[in-house]
Amino acid sequence: MENILVAGANGATGKKIVDLLNKSQNYNPIAMVRKEDQQAYFKDQNIQTVLGDLENDVSSLFTDKIDRVLFAAGSGGKSVIGVDQEGAKKLIDASKNANVKKFVMLSSMGADKPEEATQLQDYLKAKHNADEYLKNSGLKYSIVRPGTLTNEPPLEMIELEKKLKQHGEISRADVAQTLVQSLEDKTAPNATFEIIKGEQSILKALEKVS
């Protein structure tokens, strides 16, 4: 069992990621949360937690062996530079120092060209800078850029391209599944791609970038 540090574990998508990892045969999730009162949700399920704030030093999170990192954290617009950009960079640096095998980043459609966005431009700039930092880090990575997130049930069917021709929606459940699948070494190695709901199974769609 490999230990997977999940940054942003307490978020709506993060909880789905941790649940999938907890049910898997290969992975042991370690839920990174910012506040002590967020630990109970995971401890009730016997899921290991660590306290960490992306706006502070995160190197201590790697005291225990961490094999892979999945970044699903976000400030919700409250601190896009501190969390979405610089927090991501800190975790990338700490992952590199800890010889993490792979870093999977939850990004966003529009992060490739944030200057063209009519909304959330600051957020997309922060995501763009974090993505570029990861690409240049030397770590093995996958960067997943979904369309608008919904709370719909999982379809387990997506549309995936390095650059999609249209925007669209996708459920958090299907994003979580795509992120977890991307932890594998052979899946989307050093690839950046966009996803929305579609008509191809997640595993089949990922073959395009694997």
Coordinates of C-alpha atoms in Angstrom, one line a residue, residues 25-114:
Q25 CA -6.4 -2.0 -3.0
N26 CA -3.2 -0.1 -3.6
Y27 CA -3.4 3.2 -1.8
N28 CA -3.6 4.5 1.8
P29 CA -4.9 8.0 2.0
I30 CA -3.4 10.6 4.3
A31 CA -5.9 13.5 4.6
M32 CA -4.2 16.9 4.9
V33 CA -6.5 19.3 6.7
R34 CA -6.0 22.8 8.0
K35 CA -8.0 22.7 11.2
E36 CA -8.2 20.2 14.1
D37 CA -12.0 20.1 14.0
Q38 CA -11.8 18.8 10.4
Q39 CA -10.0 15.7 11.5
A40 CA -13.0 14.0 13.1
Y41 CA -14.7 13.2 9.7
F42 CA -11.7 11.2 8.7
K43 CA -10.8 9.7 12.0
D44 CA -14.3 8.3 12.3
Q45 CA -13.4 6.2 9.2
N46 CA -10.0 5.2 10.5
I47 CA -8.3 7.4 7.9
Q48 CA -5.0 8.9 8.8
T49 CA -4.9 12.7 9.0
V50 CA -2.2 15.4 9.2
L51 CA -2.6 19.0 10.1
G52 CA -1.1 21.4 7.6
D53 CA -1.6 25.0 6.4
L54 CA -0.4 25.7 2.8
E55 CA 0.3 29.3 3.8
N56 CA 2.9 28.0 6.3
D57 CA 5.8 25.5 6.2
V58 CA 4.6 22.1 4.9
S59 CA 7.9 20.1 5.1
S60 CA 6.8 18.5 8.4
L61 CA 4.0 16.7 6.6
F62 CA 6.6 14.4 5.1
T63 CA 7.8 13.0 8.4
D64 CA 6.0 9.8 7.5
K65 CA 6.7 8.1 4.2
I66 CA 4.7 9.8 1.4
D67 CA 4.8 8.0 -1.9
R68 CA 2.5 10.3 -4.0
V69 CA 0.8 13.6 -3.6
L70 CA -2.6 14.6 -4.9
F71 CA -3.3 18.4 -4.8
A72 CA -6.9 19.3 -4.6
A73 CA -6.7 22.3 -2.3
G74 CA -8.2 25.7 -3.0
S75 CA -8.8 28.9 -1.1
G76 CA -12.3 29.4 -2.6
G77 CA -11.1 32.8 -3.8
K78 CA -9.9 34.0 -0.3
S79 CA -6.2 33.6 -0.9
V80 CA -5.5 32.6 -4.4
I81 CA -1.8 33.6 -4.2
G82 CA -1.2 32.2 -0.8
V83 CA -2.9 28.8 -1.3
D84 CA -3.6 28.1 -5.0
Q85 CA -0.2 29.4 -6.1
E86 CA 2.4 29.7 -3.4
G87 CA 0.9 26.9 -1.3
A88 CA 1.0 24.6 -4.3
K89 CA 4.7 25.6 -4.9
K90 CA 5.6 24.8 -1.3
L91 CA 4.0 21.4 -1.5
I92 CA 5.8 20.7 -4.8
D93 CA 9.2 21.7 -3.3
A94 CA 8.5 19.5 -0.2
S95 CA 7.5 16.6 -2.5
K96 CA 10.6 16.9 -4.5
N97 CA 12.8 16.9 -1.3
A98 CA 10.9 13.8 -0.1
N99 CA 11.5 11.9 -3.4
V100 CA 7.7 11.6 -4.1
K101 CA 7.1 9.3 -7.0
K102 CA 4.3 11.4 -8.6
F103 CA 2.4 14.7 -8.1
V104 CA -1.1 14.9 -9.4
M105 CA -2.5 18.4 -9.6
L106 CA -6.2 19.4 -9.8
S107 CA -6.1 22.5 -12.0
S108 CA -8.9 24.2 -14.1
M109 CA -9.9 24.7 -17.7
G110 CA -8.7 28.2 -18.6
A111 CA -5.4 27.9 -16.6
D112 CA -3.5 27.6 -19.9
K113 CA -4.5 31.1 -20.9
P114 CA -5.7 33.0 -17.9

